[in-house]
Coordinates of C-alpha atoms in Angstrom, one line a residue:
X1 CA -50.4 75.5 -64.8
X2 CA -50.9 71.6 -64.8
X3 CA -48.1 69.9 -62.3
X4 CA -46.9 66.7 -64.4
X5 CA -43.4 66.4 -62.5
X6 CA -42.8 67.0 -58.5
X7 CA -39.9 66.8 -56.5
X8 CA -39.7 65.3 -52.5
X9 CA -37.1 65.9 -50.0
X10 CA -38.9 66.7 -46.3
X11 CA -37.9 66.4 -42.7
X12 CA -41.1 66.1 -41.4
X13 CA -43.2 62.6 -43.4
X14 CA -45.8 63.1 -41.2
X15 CA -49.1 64.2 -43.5
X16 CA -47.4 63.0 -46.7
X17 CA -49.2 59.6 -46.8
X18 CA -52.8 61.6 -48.9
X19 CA -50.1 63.9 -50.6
X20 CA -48.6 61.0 -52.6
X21 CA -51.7 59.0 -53.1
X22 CA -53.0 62.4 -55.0
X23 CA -49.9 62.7 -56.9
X24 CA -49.7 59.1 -57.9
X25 CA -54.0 59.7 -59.2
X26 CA -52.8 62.2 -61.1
X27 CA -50.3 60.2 -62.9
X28 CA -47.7 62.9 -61.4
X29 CA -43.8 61.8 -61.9
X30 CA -42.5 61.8 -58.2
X31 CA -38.7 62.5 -58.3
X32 CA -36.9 61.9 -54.5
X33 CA -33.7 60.9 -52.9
X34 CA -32.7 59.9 -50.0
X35 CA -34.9 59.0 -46.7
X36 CA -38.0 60.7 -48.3
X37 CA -37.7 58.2 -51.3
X38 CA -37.5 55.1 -49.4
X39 CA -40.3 56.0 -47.4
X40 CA -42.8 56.8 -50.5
X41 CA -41.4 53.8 -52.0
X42 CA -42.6 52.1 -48.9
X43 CA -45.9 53.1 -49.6
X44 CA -45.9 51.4 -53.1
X45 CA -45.4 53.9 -55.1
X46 CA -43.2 54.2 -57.8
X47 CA -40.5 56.9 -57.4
X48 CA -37.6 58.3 -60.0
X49 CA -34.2 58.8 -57.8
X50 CA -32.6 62.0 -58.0
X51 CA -29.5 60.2 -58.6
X52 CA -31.2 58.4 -61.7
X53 CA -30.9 62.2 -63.4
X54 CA -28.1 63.3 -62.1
X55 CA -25.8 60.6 -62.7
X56 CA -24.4 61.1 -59.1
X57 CA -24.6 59.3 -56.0
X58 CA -25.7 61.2 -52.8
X59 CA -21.9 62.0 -51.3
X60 CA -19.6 63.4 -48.9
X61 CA -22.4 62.3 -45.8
X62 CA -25.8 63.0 -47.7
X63 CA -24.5 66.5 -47.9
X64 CA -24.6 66.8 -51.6
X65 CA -27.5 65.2 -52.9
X66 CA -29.8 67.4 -55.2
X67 CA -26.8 70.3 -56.0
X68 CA -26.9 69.6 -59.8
X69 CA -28.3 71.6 -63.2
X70 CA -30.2 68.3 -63.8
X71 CA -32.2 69.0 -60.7
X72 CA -32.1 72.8 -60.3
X73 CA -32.5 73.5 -64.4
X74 CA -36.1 71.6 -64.0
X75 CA -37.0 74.1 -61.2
X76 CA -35.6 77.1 -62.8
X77 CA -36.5 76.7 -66.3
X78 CA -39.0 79.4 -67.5
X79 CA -41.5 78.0 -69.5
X80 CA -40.5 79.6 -72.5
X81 CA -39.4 78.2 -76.1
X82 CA -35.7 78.9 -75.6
X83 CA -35.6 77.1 -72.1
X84 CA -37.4 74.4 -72.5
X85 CA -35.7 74.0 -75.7
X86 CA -32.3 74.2 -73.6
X87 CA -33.6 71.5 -71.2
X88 CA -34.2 68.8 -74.5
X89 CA -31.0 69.5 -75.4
X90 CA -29.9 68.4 -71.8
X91 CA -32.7 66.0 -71.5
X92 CA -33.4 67.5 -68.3
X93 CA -37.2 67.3 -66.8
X94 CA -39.2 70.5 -66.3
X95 CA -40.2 70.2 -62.4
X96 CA -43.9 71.8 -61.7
X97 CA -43.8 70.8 -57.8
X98 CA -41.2 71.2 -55.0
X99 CA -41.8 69.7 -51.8
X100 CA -39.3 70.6 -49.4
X101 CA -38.9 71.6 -45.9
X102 CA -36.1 72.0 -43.8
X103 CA -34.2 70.3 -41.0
X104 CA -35.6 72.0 -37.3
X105 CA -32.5 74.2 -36.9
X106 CA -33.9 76.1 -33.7
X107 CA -35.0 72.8 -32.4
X108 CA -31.8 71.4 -32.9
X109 CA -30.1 74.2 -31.1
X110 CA -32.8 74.3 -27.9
X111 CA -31.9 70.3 -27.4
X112 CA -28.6 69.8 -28.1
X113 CA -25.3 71.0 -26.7
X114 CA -23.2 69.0 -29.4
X115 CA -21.5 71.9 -31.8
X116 CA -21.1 69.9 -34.6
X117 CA -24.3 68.0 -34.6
X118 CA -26.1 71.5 -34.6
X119 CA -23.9 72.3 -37.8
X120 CA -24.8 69.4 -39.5
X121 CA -28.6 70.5 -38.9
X122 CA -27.9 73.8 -41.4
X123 CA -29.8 72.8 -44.4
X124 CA -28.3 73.2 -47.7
X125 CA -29.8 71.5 -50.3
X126 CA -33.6 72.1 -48.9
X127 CA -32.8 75.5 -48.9
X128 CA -31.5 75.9 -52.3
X129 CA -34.4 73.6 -53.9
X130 CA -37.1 75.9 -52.1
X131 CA -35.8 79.3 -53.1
X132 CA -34.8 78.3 -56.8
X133 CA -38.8 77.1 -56.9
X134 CA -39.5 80.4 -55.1
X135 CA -37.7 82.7 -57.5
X136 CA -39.3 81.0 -60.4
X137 CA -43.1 80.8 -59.2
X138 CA -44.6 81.6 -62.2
X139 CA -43.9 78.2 -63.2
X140 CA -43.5 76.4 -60.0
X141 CA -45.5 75.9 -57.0
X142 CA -42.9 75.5 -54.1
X143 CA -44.5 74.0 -50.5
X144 CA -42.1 74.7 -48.0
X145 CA -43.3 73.7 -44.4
X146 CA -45.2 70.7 -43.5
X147 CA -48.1 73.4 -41.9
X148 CA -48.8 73.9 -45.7
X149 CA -49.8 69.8 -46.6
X150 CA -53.6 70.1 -45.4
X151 CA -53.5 73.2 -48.4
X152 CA -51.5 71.3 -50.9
X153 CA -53.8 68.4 -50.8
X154 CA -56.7 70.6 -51.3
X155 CA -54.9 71.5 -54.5
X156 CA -54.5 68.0 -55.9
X157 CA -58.1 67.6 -55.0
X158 CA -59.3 70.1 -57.3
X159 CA -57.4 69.0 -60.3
X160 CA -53.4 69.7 -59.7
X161 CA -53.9 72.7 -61.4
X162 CA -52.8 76.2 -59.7
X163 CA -52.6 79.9 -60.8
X164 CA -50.2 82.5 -60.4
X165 CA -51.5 84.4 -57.7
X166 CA -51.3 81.4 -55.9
X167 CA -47.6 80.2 -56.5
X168 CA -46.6 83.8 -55.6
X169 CA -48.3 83.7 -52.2
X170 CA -46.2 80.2 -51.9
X171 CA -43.6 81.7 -53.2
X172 CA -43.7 84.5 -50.6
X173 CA -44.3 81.9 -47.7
X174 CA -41.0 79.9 -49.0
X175 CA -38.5 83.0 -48.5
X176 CA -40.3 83.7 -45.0
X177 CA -39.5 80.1 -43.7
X178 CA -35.6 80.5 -45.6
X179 CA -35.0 84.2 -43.6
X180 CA -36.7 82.3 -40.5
X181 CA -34.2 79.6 -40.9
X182 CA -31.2 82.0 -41.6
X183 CA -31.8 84.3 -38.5
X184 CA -32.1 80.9 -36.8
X185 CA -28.6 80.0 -37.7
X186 CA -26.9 83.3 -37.4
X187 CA -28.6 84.0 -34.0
X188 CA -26.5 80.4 -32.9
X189 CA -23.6 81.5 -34.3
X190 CA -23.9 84.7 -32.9
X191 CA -23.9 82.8 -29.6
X192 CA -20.8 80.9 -30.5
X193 CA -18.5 84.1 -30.9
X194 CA -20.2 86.3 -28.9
X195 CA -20.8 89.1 -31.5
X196 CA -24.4 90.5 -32.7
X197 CA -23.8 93.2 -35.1
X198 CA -27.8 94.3 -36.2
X199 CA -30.6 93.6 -34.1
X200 CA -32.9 90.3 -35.6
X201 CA -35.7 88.9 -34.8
X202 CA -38.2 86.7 -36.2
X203 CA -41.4 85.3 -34.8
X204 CA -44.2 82.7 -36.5
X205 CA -46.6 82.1 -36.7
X206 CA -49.2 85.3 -36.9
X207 CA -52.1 85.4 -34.7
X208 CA -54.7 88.4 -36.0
X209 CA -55.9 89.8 -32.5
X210 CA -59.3 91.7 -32.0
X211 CA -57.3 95.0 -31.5
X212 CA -54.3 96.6 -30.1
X213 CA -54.8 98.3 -26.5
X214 CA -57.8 100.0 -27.8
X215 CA -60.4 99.2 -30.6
X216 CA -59.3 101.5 -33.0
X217 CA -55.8 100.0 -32.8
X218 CA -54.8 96.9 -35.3
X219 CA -52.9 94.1 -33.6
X220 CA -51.5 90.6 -34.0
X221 CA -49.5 88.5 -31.9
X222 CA -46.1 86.7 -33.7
X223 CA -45.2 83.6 -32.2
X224 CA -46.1 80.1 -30.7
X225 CA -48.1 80.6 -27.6
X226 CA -48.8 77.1 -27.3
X227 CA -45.3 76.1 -26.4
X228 CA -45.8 78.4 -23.1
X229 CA -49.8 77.5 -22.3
X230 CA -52.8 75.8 -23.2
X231 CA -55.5 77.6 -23.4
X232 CA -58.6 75.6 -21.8
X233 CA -61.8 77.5 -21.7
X234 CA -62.9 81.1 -22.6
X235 CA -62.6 83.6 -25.4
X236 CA -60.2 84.7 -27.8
X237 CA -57.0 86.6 -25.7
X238 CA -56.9 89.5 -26.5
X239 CA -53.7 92.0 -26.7
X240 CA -53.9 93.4 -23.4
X241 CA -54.5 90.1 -21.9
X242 CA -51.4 89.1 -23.3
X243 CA -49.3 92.0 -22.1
X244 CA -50.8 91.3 -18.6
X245 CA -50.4 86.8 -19.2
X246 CA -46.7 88.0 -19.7
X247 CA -46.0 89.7 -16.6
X248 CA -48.1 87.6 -14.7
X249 CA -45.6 84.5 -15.6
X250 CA -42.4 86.6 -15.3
X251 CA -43.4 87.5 -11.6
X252 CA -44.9 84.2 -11.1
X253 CA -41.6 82.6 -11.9
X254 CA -39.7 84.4 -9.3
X255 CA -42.1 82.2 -6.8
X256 CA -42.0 79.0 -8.2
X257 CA -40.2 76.4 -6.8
X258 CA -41.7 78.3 -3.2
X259 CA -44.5 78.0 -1.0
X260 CA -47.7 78.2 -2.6
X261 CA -48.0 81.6 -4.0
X262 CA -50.9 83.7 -5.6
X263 CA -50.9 87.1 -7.4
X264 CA -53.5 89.0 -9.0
X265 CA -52.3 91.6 -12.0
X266 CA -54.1 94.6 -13.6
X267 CA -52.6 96.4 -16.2
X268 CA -49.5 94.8 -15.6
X269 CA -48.9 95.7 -12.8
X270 CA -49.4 93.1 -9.3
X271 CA -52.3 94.6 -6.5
X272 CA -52.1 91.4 -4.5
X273 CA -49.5 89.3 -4.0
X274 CA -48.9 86.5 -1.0
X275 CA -47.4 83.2 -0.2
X276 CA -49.0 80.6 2.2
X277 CA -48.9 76.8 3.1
X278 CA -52.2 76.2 1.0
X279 CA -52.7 77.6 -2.1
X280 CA -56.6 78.6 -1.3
X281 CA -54.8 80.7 1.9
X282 CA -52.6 82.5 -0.4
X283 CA -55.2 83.2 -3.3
X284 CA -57.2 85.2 -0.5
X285 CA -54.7 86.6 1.1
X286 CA -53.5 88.1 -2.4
X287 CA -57.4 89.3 -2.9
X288 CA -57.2 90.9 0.9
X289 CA -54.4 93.3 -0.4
X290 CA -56.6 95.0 -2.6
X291 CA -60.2 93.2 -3.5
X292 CA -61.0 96.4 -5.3
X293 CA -58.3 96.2 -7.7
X294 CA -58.8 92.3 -8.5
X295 CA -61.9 92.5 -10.3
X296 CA -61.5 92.0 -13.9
X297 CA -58.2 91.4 -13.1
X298 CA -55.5 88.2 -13.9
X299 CA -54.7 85.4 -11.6
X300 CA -52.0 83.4 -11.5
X301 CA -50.6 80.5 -9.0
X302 CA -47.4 78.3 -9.4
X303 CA -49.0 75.5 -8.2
X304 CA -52.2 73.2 -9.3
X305 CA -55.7 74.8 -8.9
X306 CA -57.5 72.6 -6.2
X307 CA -61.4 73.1 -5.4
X308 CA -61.1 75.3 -2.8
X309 CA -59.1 77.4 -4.5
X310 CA -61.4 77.4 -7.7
X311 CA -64.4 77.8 -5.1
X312 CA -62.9 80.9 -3.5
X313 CA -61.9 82.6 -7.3
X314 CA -65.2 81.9 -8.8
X315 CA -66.3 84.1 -6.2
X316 CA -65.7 86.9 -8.4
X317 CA -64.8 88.3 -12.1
X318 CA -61.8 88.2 -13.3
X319 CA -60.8 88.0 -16.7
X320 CA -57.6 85.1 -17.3
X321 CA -56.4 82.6 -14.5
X322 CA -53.0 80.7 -15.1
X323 CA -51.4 77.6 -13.4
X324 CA -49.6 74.8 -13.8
X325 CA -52.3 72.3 -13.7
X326 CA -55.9 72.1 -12.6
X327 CA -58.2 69.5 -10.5
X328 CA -60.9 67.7 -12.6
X329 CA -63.6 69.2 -10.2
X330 CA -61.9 72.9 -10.1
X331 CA -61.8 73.1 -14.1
X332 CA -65.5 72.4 -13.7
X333 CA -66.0 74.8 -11.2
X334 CA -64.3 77.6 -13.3
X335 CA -65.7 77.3 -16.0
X336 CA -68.9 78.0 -15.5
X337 CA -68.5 81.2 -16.9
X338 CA -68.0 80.9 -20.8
X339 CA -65.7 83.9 -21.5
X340 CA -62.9 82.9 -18.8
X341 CA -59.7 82.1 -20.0
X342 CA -58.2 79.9 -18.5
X343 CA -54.5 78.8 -18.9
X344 CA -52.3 75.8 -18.4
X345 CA -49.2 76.9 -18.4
X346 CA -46.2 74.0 -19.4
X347 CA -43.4 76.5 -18.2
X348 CA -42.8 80.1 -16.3
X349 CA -39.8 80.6 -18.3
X350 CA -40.2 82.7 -20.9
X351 CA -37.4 84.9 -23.4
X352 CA -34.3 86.5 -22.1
X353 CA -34.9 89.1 -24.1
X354 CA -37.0 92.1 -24.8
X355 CA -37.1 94.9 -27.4
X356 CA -39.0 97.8 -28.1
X357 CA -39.3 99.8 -31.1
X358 CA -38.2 103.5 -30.4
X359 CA -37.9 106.5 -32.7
X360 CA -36.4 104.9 -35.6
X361 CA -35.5 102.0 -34.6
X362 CA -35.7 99.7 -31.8
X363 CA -33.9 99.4 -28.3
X364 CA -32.8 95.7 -27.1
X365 CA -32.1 94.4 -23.2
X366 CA -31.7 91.6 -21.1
X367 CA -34.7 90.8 -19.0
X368 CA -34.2 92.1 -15.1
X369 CA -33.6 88.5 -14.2
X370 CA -31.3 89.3 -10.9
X371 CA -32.5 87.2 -8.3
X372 CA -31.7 88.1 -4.6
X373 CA -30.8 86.2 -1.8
X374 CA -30.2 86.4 1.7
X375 CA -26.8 86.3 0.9
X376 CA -27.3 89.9 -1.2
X377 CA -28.4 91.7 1.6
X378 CA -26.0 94.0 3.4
X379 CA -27.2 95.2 7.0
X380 CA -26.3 99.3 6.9
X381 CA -27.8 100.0 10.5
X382 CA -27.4 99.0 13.7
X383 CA -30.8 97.0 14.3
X384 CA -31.0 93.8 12.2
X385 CA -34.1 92.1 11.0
X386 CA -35.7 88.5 12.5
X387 CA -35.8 86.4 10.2
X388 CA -39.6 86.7 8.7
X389 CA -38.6 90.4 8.4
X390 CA -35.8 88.9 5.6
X391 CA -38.2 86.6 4.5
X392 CA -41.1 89.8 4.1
X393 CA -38.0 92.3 2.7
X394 CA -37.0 89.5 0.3
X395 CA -40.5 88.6 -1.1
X396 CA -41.0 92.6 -0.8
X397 CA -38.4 92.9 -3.3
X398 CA -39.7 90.3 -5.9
X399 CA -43.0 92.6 -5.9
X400 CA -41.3 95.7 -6.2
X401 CA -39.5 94.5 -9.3
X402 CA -42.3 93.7 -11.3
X403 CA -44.4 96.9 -10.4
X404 CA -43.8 100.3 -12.6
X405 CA -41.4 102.7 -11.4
X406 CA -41.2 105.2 -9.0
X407 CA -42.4 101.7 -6.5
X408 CA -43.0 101.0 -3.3
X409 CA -44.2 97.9 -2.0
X410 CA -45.3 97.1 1.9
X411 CA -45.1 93.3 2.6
X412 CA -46.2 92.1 6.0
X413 CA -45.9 88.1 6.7
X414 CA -46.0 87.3 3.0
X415 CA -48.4 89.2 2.0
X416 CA -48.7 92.1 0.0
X417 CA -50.8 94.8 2.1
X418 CA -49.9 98.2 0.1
X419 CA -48.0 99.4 -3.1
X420 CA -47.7 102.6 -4.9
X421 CA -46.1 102.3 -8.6
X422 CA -46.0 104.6 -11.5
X423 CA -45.1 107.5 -9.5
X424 CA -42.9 110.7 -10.4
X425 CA -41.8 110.7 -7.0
X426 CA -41.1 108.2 -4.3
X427 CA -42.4 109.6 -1.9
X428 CA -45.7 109.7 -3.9
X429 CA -45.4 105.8 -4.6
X430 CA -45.0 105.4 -0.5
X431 CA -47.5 107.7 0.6
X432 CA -50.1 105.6 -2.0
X433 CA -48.9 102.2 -0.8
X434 CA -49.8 103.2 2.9
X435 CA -53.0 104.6 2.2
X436 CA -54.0 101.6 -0.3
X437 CA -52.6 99.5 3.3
X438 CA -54.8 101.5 5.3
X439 CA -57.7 101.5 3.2
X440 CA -58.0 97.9 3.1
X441 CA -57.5 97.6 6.9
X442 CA -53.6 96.6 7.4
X443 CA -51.8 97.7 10.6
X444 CA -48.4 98.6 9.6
X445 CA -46.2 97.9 12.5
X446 CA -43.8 95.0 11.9
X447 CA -44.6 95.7 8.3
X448 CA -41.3 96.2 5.7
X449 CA -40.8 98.4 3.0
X450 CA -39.0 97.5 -0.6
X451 CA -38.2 100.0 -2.8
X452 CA -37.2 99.4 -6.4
X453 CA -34.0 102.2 -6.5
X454 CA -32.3 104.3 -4.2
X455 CA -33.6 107.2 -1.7
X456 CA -32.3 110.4 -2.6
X457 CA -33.3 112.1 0.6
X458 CA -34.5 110.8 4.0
X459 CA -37.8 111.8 3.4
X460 CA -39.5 108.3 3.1
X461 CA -37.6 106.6 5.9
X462 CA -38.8 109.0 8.1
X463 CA -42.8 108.8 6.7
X464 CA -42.1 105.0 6.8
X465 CA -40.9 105.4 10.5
X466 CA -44.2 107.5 11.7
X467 CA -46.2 104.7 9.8
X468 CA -45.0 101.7 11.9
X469 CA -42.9 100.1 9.0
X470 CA -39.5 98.3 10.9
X471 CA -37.1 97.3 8.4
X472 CA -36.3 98.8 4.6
X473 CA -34.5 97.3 1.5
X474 CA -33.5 99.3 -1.2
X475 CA -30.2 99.1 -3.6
X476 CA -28.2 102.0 -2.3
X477 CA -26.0 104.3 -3.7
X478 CA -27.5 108.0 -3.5
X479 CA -24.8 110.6 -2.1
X480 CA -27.1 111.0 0.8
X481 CA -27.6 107.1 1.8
X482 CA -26.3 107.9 5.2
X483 CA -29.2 110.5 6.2
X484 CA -31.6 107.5 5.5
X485 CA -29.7 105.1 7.6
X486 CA -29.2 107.6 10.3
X487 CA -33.2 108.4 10.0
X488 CA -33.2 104.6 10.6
X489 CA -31.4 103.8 13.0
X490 CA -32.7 107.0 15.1
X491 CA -36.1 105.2 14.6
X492 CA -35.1 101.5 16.0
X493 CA -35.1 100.1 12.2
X494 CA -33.2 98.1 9.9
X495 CA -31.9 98.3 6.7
X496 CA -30.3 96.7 4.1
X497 CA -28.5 97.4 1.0
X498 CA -28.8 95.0 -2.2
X499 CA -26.6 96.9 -4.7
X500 CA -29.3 96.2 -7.4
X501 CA -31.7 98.7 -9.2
X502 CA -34.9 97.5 -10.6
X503 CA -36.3 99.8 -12.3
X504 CA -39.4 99.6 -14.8
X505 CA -40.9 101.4 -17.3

């Protein structure tokens, strides 16, 4: 098919400048209205107005410019006898080319607060040109998104000629960005009343991966992960880097706006985590927690990489590192090996949301984003903690959340020094965090203990006791609550009660 008539209407002009220039080489008919028209006519090229067909002026706003069979026969037309007969009789203009995309929606929504300024922003007329051109592909070629321009031109370079494969596979890419934009506006509306009926999601673009969690596994990543990091150096993430970058940022959040903090990840789950005045003190004293489990693992800090810090990590492997920033002369220093990724991350806050796909269909939640405080603690016994033993249960707490259930974790002077997670039992999970605390060399007196639900029994209060660990946090709420705070306060320790589970699975 040989394009001989196109039609303009974008948002985004950027990238439109070699566009026209082609279209205008190929003696191509440009038909536009609006904004789009006075800015190719800008350019000095000649342009037909919409309204010049129609017969209408753009009214009621610029909401109803295009909405007429002078402009939608054109696009819809097969290119048969008995339609293009119908269109002489009408002396409307077969169109070849639509160029549309649509007003940034999401965008719209994510920076403004103004309800009907974010209605205005529901495209009507974009959307209607791109999935008229859409239905009839075999006759049209519909671009749809300015990400498509670079192909488009390549087009026009080649001799504004296209087959049908291709105006199907443009087709296809035009209903994807109108669903995308739908969900976009239903989600917000959805907002506005309160009411989601059918679990939606949508995600763009798609990022082929290397493979899923193992190599005979098939994986891609949907989404933008360029609005949440940079990538600086190293190779290709892969999918269990990313499952590892995402809780990595959600625990690394938790510490932001704190001291400098450091924490080192594998499989998700944190093996050293620890707070300091200088960022290099806390990187090592997050290694000192378990060095073992650190190699190949993922780093992250919530504040700038300086040199000693990059010094000390370079030390040895690890896979990904991720902070907010890095000096001139630590960037150098890390990458000297060629397959680290390393990560600049713009923000720590990432979706509210998370889903799984289950059985036959998929389970949706909030994100565990409770936050305590001092203020959330209720003392149960009769010995209360100093203060660093709120500060340790409180920062105990953050690393308990983000560890796998049945957890433990054993935080001494902000510093991680023993966790056991993935456990059937709890008192498996403590018995493992005080060996791995042992192991590595911790004393345990004046250390506390988090745990990330209740204690059914006594049973690790009083293993906790024999170990030296003085005050426990835990949510509360078995029928037996009382044995564990009598066990404490038989022992000289303190406990306190959040009234908050934080399970993970």
């Amino acid at each position: 098919m040989t394009i001989r008539n196109a039609l303009i209407s974008v948002y985004h002009k950027q990238g439109l400048d070699r566009i026209i220039d082609l279209l205008q080489s190929h003696n191509i008919n440009i038909l536009s209205t609006g904004g789009t028209q006075s800015y190719i006519e800008s350019k000095g090229v000649k342009v037909q107005a919409v309204e010049g067909i129609t017969g209408y002026p753009s009214i009621l706003d610029g909401r109803v410019k295009t909405l007429h069979p002078a402009v939608f026969g054109g696009i819809l037309a097969r290119r048969t006898d008995d339609h293009l007969s119908q269109l002489g009789q009408h002396d409307i203009v077969p169109i070849d080319l639509v160029i549309v995309d649509l007003y940034p929606f999401a965008k719209t929504v994510a920076e403004l607060d103004d309800h009907q300024q974010i209605i205005e922003k529901i495209d009507i007329g974009g959307i209607s040109l791109i999935r008229a051109a859409a239905k009839n592909y075999e006759s049209v070629l519909v671009i749809s998104s300015q990400d498509q321009y670079t192909a488009l031109e390549e087009i026009l370079d080649q001799g504004a000629e296209t087959d049908l494969q291709t105006r199907q596979s443009y087709a296809r890419k035009a209903f994807l960005e109108s669903t995308r934009q739908d969900l976009a506006i239903v989600n917000y509306l959805d907002g506005q009343i309160g009411d989601t009926e059918e679990f939606r999601a949508g995600f763009r673009p798609k990022t082929p991966l290397r493979y899923g969690e193992n190599p005979h596994q098939e994986a891609s990543y949907h989404g933008e992960m360029t609005e949440v990091f940079d990538q600086l150096h190293g190779k290709a993430i892969s999918y269990n880097n990313l499952v590892d970058i995402d809780a990595a940022i959600r625990l690394i959040a938790e510490l932001w706006d704190g001291q400098p903090a450091s924490a080192i990840l594998k499989h998700t789950n944190s093996c050293g985590v620890a707070v300091r005045d200088q960022l290099a003190d806390a990187w090592k004293a997050a290694l000192a927690g378990d060095p073992v489990s650190a190699f190949g693992g993922i780093f992250v800090v919530n504040k700038k990489v300086d040199v000693p810090t990059a010094t000390a990590m370079n030390e040895i492997f690890f896979e990904v590192v991720i902070a907010p920033g890095y000096e001139e002369e630590a960037l150098t220093i890390l990458k000297k090996k060629k397959n680290r990724i390393i990560l600049d991350l713009k923000t720590p806050h990432l979706s509210k949301y998370s889903f799984k796909q289950l059985l036959n269909g998929v389970i949706v939640q909030g994100y565990d984003q409770k936050v305590e405080t001092k203020k959330d603690l209720t003392l149960a016994t009769n010995q209360a903690a100093s203060d660093q033993e709120i500060d340790d249960l409180l920062f105990a707490n953050v690393c308990a959340k983000h560890l796998k259930s049945n957890t433990i974790a054993l935080v001494k002077n902000g510093q991680l020094i023993g966790m056991g997670c993935g456990q059937t039992s709890r008192v498996d999970a403590l018995k493992q965090a005080i060996t791995k605390a042992k192991g590595f060399g911790f004393s345990l007196k004046g250390a506390v203990m988090a745990s990330d639900a209740f204690f059914p029994f006594k049973d690790c209060v009083e293993i906790a006791a024999k170990a030296g660990i003085s005050a426990v946090l835990q949510p509360g709420g078995s029928i037996r609550d009382q044995e564990s705070i009598d066990c404490c306060n038989e022992n000289g320790m303190s406990m306190y009660m959040t009234g908050t589970r934080h399970f993970k699975h």
